Tab-separated table of C-alpha atoms in Angstrom:
chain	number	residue	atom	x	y	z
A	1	UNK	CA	193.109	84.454	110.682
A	2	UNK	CA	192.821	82.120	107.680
A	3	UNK	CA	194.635	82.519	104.812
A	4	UNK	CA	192.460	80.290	102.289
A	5	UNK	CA	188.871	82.119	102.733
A	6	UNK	CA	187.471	84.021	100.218
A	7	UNK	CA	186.252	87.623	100.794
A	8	UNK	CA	182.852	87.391	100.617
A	9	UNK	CA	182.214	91.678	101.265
A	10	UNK	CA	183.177	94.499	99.227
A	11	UNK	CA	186.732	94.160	97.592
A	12	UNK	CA	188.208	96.022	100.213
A	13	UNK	CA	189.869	95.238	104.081
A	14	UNK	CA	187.589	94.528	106.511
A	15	UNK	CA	189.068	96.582	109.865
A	16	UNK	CA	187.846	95.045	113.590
A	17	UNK	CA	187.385	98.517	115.474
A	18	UNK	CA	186.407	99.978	118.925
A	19	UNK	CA	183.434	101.169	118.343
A	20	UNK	CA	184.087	104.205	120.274
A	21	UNK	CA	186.743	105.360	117.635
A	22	UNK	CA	183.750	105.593	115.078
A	23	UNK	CA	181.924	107.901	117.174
A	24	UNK	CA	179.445	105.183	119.290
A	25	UNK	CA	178.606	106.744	122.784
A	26	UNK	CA	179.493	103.753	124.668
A	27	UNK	CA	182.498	105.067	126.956
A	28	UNK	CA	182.284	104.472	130.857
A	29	UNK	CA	181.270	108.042	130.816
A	30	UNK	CA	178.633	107.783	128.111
A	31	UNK	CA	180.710	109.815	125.680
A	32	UNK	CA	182.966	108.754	122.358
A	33	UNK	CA	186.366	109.155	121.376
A	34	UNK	CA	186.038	109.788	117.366
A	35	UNK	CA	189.218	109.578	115.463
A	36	UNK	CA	188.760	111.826	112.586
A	37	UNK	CA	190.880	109.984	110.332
A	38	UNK	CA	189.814	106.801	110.913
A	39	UNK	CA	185.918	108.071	110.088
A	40	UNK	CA	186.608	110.974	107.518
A	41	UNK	CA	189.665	109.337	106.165
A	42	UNK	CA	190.250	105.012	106.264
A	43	UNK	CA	186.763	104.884	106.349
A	44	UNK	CA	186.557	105.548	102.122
A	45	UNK	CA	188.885	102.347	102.032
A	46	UNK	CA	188.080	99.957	104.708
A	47	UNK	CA	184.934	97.966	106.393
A	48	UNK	CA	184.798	98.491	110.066
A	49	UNK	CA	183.494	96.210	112.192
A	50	UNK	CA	182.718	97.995	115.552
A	51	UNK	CA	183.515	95.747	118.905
A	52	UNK	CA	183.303	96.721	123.086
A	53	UNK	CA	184.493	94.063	125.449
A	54	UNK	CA	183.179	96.180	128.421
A	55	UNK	CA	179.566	96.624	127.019
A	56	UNK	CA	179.850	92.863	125.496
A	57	UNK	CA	180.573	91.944	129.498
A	58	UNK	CA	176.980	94.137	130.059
A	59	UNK	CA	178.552	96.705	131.793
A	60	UNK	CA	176.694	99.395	129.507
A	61	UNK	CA	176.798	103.505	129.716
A	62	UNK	CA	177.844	105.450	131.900
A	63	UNK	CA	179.819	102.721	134.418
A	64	UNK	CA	182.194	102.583	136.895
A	65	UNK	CA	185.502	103.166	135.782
A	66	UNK	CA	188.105	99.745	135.610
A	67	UNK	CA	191.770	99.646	135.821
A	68	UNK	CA	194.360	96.618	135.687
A	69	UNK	CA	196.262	95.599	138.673
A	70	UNK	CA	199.433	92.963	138.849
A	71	UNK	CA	198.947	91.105	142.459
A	72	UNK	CA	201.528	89.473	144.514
A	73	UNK	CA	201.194	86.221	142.092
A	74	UNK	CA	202.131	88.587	139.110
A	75	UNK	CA	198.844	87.669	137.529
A	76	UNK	CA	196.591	90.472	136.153
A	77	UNK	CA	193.237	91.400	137.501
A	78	UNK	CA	190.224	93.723	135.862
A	79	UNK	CA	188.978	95.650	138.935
A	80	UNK	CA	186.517	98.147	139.050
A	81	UNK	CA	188.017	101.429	141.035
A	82	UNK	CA	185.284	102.097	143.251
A	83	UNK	CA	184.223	98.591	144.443
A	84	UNK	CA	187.226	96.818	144.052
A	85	UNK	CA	184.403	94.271	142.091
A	86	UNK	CA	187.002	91.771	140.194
A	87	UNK	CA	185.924	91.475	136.735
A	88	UNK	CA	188.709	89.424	135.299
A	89	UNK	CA	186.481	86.008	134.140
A	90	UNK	CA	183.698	88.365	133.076
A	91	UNK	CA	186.606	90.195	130.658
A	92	UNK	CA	187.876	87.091	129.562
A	93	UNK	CA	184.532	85.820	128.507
A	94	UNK	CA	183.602	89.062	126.605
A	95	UNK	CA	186.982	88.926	124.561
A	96	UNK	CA	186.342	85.154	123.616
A	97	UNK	CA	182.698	85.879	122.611
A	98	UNK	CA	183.626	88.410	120.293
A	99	UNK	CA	186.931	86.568	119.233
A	100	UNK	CA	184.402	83.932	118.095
A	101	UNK	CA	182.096	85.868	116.345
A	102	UNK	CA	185.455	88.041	114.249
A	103	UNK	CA	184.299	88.700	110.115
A	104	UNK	CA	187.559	87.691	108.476
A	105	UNK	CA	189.519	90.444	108.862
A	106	UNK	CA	192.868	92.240	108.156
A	107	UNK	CA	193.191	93.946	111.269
A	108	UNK	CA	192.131	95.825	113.995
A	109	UNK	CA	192.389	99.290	115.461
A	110	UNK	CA	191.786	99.360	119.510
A	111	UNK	CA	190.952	102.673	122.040
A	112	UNK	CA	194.310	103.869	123.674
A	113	UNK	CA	194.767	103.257	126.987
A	114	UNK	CA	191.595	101.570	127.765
A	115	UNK	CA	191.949	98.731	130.472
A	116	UNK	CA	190.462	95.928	127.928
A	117	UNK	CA	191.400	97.498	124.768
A	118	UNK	CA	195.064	99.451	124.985
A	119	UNK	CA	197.365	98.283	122.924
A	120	UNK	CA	200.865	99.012	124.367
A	121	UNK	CA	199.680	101.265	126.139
A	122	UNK	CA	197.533	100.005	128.844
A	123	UNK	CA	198.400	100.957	132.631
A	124	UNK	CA	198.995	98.290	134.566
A	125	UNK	CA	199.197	99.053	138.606
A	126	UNK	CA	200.686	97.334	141.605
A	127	UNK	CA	197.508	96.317	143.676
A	128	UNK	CA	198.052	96.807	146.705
A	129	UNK	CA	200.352	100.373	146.826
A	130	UNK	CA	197.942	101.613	143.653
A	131	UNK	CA	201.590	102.543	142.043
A	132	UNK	CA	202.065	102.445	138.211
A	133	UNK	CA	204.335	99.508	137.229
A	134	UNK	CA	204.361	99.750	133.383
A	135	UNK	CA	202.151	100.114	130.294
A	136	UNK	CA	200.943	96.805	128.527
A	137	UNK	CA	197.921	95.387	126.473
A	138	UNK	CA	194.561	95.401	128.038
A	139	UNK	CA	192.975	92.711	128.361
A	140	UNK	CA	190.972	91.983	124.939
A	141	UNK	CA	194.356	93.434	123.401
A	142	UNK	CA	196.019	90.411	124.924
A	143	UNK	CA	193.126	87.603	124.002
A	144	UNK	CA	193.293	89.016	120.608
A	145	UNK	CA	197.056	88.214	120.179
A	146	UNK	CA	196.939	84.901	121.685
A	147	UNK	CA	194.514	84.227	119.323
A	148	UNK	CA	195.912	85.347	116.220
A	149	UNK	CA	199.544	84.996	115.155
A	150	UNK	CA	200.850	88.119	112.942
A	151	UNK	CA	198.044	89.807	112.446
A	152	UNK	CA	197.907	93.459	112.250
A	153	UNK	CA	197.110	95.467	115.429
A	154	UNK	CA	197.274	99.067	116.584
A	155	UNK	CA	195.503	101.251	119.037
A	156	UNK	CA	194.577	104.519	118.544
A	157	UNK	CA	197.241	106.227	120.901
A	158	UNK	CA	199.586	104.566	118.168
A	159	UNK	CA	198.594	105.514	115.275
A	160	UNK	CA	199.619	109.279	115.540
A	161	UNK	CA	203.022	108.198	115.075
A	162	UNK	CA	203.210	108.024	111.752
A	163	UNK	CA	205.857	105.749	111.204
A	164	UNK	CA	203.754	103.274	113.261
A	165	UNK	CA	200.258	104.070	111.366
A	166	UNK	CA	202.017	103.425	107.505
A	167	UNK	CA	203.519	100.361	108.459
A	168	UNK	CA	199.961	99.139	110.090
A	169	UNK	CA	198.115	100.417	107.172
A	170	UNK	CA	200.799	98.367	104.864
A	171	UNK	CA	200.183	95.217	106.595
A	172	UNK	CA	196.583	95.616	106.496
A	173	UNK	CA	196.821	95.925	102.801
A	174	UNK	CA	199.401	92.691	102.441
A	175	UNK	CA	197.152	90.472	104.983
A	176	UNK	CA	193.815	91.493	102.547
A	177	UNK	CA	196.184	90.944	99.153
A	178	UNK	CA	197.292	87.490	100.736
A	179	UNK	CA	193.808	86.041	101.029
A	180	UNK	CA	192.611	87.390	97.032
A	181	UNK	CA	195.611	84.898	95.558
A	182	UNK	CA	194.646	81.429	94.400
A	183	UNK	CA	196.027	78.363	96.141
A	184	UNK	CA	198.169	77.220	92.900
A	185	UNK	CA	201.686	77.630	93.231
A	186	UNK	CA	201.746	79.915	90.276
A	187	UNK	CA	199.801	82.049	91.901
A	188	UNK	CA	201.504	82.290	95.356
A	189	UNK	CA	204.858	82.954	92.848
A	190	UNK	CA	203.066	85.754	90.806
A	191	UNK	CA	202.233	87.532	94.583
A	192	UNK	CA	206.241	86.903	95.552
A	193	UNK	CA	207.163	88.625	92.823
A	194	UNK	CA	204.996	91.324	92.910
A	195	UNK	CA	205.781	92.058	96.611
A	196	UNK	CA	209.625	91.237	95.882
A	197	UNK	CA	210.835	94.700	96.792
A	198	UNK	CA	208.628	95.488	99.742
A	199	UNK	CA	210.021	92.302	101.001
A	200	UNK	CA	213.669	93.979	100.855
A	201	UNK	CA	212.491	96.420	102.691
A	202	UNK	CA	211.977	94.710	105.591
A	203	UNK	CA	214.274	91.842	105.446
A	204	UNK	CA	216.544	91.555	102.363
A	205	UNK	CA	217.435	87.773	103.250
A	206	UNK	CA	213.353	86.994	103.121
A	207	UNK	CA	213.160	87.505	99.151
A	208	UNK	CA	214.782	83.963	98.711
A	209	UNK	CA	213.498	82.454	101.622
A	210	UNK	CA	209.772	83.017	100.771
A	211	UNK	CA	210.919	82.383	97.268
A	212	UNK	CA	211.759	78.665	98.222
A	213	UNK	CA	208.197	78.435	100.245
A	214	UNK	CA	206.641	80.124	96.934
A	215	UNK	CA	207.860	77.773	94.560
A	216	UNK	CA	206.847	74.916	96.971
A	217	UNK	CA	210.405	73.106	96.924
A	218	UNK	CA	209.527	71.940	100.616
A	219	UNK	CA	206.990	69.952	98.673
A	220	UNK	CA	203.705	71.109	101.220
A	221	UNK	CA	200.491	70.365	100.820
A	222	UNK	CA	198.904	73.768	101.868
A	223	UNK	CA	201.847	75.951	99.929
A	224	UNK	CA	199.668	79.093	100.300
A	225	UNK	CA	198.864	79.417	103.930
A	226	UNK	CA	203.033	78.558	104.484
A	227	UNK	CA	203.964	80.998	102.426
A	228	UNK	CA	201.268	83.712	103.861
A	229	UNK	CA	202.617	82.484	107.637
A	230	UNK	CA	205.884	83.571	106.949
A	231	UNK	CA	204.651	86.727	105.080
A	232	UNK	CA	203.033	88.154	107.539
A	233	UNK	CA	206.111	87.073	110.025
A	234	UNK	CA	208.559	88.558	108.126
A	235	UNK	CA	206.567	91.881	107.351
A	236	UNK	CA	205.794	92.278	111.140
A	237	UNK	CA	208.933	91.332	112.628
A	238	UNK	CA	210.933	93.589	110.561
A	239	UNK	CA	210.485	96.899	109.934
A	240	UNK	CA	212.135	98.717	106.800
A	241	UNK	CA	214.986	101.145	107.381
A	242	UNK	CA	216.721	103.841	105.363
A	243	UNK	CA	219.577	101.775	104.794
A	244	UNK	CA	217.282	99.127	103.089
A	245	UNK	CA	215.197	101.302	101.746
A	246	UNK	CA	218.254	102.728	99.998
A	247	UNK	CA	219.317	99.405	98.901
A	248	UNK	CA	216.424	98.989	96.932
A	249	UNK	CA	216.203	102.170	95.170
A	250	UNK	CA	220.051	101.196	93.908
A	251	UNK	CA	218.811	97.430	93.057
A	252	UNK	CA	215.718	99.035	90.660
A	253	UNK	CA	217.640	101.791	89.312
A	254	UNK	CA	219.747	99.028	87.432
A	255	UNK	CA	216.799	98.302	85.788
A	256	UNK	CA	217.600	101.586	83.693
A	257	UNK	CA	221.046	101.529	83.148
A	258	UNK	CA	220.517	100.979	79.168
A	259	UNK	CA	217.512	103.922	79.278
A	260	UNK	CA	219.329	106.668	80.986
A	261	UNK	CA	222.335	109.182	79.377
A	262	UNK	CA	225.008	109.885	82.091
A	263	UNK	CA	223.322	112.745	83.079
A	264	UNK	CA	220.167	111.441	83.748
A	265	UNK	CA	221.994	108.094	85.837
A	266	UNK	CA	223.877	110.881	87.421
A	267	UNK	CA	220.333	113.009	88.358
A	268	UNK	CA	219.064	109.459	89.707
A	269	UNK	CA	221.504	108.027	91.619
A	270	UNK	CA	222.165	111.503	93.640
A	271	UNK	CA	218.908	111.311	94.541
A	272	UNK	CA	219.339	108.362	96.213
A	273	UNK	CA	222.196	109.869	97.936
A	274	UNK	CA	220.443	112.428	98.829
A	275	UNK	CA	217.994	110.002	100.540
A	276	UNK	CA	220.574	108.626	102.441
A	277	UNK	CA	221.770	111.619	103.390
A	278	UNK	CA	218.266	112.524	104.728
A	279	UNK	CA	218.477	115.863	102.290
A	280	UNK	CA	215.016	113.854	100.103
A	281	UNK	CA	212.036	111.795	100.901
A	282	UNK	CA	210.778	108.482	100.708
A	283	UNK	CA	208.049	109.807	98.832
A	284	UNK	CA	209.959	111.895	96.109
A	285	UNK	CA	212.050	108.521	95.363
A	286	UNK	CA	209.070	106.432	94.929
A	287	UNK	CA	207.531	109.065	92.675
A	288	UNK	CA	210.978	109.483	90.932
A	289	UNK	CA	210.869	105.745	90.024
A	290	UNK	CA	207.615	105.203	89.209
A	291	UNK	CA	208.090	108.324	86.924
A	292	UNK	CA	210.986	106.150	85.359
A	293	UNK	CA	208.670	102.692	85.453
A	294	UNK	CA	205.873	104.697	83.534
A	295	UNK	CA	208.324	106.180	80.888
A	296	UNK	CA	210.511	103.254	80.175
A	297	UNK	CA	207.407	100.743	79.670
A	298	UNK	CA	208.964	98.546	82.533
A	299	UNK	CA	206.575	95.648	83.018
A	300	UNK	CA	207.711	93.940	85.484
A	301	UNK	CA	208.887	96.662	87.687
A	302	UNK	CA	204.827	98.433	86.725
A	303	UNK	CA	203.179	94.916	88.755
A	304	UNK	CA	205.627	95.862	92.084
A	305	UNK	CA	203.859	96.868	94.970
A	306	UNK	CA	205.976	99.095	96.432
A	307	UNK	CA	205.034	101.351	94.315
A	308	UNK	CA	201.851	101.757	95.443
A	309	UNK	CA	199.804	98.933	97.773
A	310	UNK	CA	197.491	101.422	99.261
A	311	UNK	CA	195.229	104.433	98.289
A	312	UNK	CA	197.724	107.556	98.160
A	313	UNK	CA	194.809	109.374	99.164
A	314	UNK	CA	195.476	108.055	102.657
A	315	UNK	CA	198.321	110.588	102.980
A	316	UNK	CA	200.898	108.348	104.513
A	317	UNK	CA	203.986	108.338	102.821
A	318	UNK	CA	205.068	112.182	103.410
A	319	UNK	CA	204.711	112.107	107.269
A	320	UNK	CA	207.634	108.980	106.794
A	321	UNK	CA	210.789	110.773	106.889
């Protein structure tokens, strides 16, 4: 996806979706697989855009069941399980037509374990003994990848862990910030430092790395989409930790040191101990320090993300720890 369009919907994420997981009956079996908090919940946040690779291939509802098989050659096949048909250039097609046709979006959210749309979590069998090799992507899963570097995908098997569903809803939120910025380099070093901490999150060293790309010392001609490439690189490659999480609770709580009495730097910096110590939340911290931002008048730490990038209606943030 392009970094230098403008949103031309609703100020909000625009979410490529299986159109099944909204509650379309367009299953092989003529049924639907509703997620309840993708349509009672995300859906108050987000645009979906609904998608089938197996009804864009004509297939339509009910129809024959498909599975993925790995041949002698190691290449992967799309095979009905009754006929044996091969579907695999009919698949292909589907996922580039709809590829083509993608809104600008900020992610997408696929059906579990479907043979075109599993995300991880496709099963992929040996053809001729019909024996279970592994799980993988399906096949769209796959074309959508190839297509698009870093951008955020889950399926819905996925996203009831909910370590896995925050982190997708974060980068969701980061890819749809990333286009709203300007193309100045002011700009692209007002969004660094507002995403500064969540940045130390996931990879402390990043802060001055993107800071260079930010500040366009590299001298580049299209400063915002290099600096949004790496982003979304560094975001997705990484994931946050305790231990870094820790880290920068301790790096804004010296933001305070002239505010607090020794009590009060005592009562803080236990609680990060305690977080350490997995005795405390993620959540309570957050809420402990934004308490602190709000009371002190800290400005600059008041424009930081990581205290709040998404809706906290979405209920993330205390399934965490």
């Amino acid at each position: 996806m392009s970094y230098n369009e403008s949103m031309n919907t609703k100020n909000r994420p625009k979410i490529v979706i299986s159109g099944c997981l909204l509650g379309q009956n367009i299953r092989h079996d003529g049924g639907h697989q509703r997620d309840v908090w993708i349509t009672d919940i995300l859906s108050k946040f987000v645009d979906f855009h609904p998608v089938c690779p197996e009804m864009t291939m004509g297939l339509g509802t009910p129809r024959e069941t498909l599975r993925v098989v790995e041949g002698g050659d190691g290449q992967l096949k799309l095979l009905e399980n009754k006929s044996g048909r091969d579907l695999t250039m009919e698949i292909e097609e589907s996922s580039r037509k709809i590829i083509a046709a993608f809104p600008e979006a900020d992610g997408i959210i696929l059906a579990k374990k479907s043979p075109s749309c599993g995300y991880r979590t496709t099963k992929i069998y040996d053809e001729k003994s019909g024996r279970q090799l592994r799980k993988a992507h399906g096949f769209f899963a796959q074309s959508v990848m190839d297509s698009f570097a870093n951008f955020p995908i889950i399926d819905s098997g996925l996203l009831h862990d909910p370590l896995l569903k925050e982190l997708f809803v974060r980068n969701i939120y980061c890819h749809f910030e990333l286009k709203k910025i300007g193309v100045s380099t002011a700009e692209v070093q007002k969004f660094h430092q507002r995403f500064k901490y969540m940045l130390m999150e996931h990879d402390p060293k990043s802060v001055a790395k993107l800071g260079t790309i930010a500040a366009n010392s590299l001298k580049s001609k299209d400063v915002k989409n290099d600096y949004a490439i790496e982003f979304m690189n560094t975001i997705m490659s990484s994931k946050p930790t305790l231990k870094k999480r820790a880290n920068v609770f301790y790096h804004i709580y010296g933001y305070f040191k002239t505010d607090l009495n020794k009590d009060e730097k005592d009562h803080v910096l236990n609680k990060i101990e305690d977080y350490t110590r997995g005795e405390t939340s993620y959540l309570s911290l957050l809420e402990l320090f934004s308490f602190l931002v709000s009371s002190k008048n800290k400005e600059y730490l008041k424009e930081q993300v990581l205290l709040g990038l998404y809706p906290k209606e979405l209920k993330l943030l205390k399934l965490i720890d």
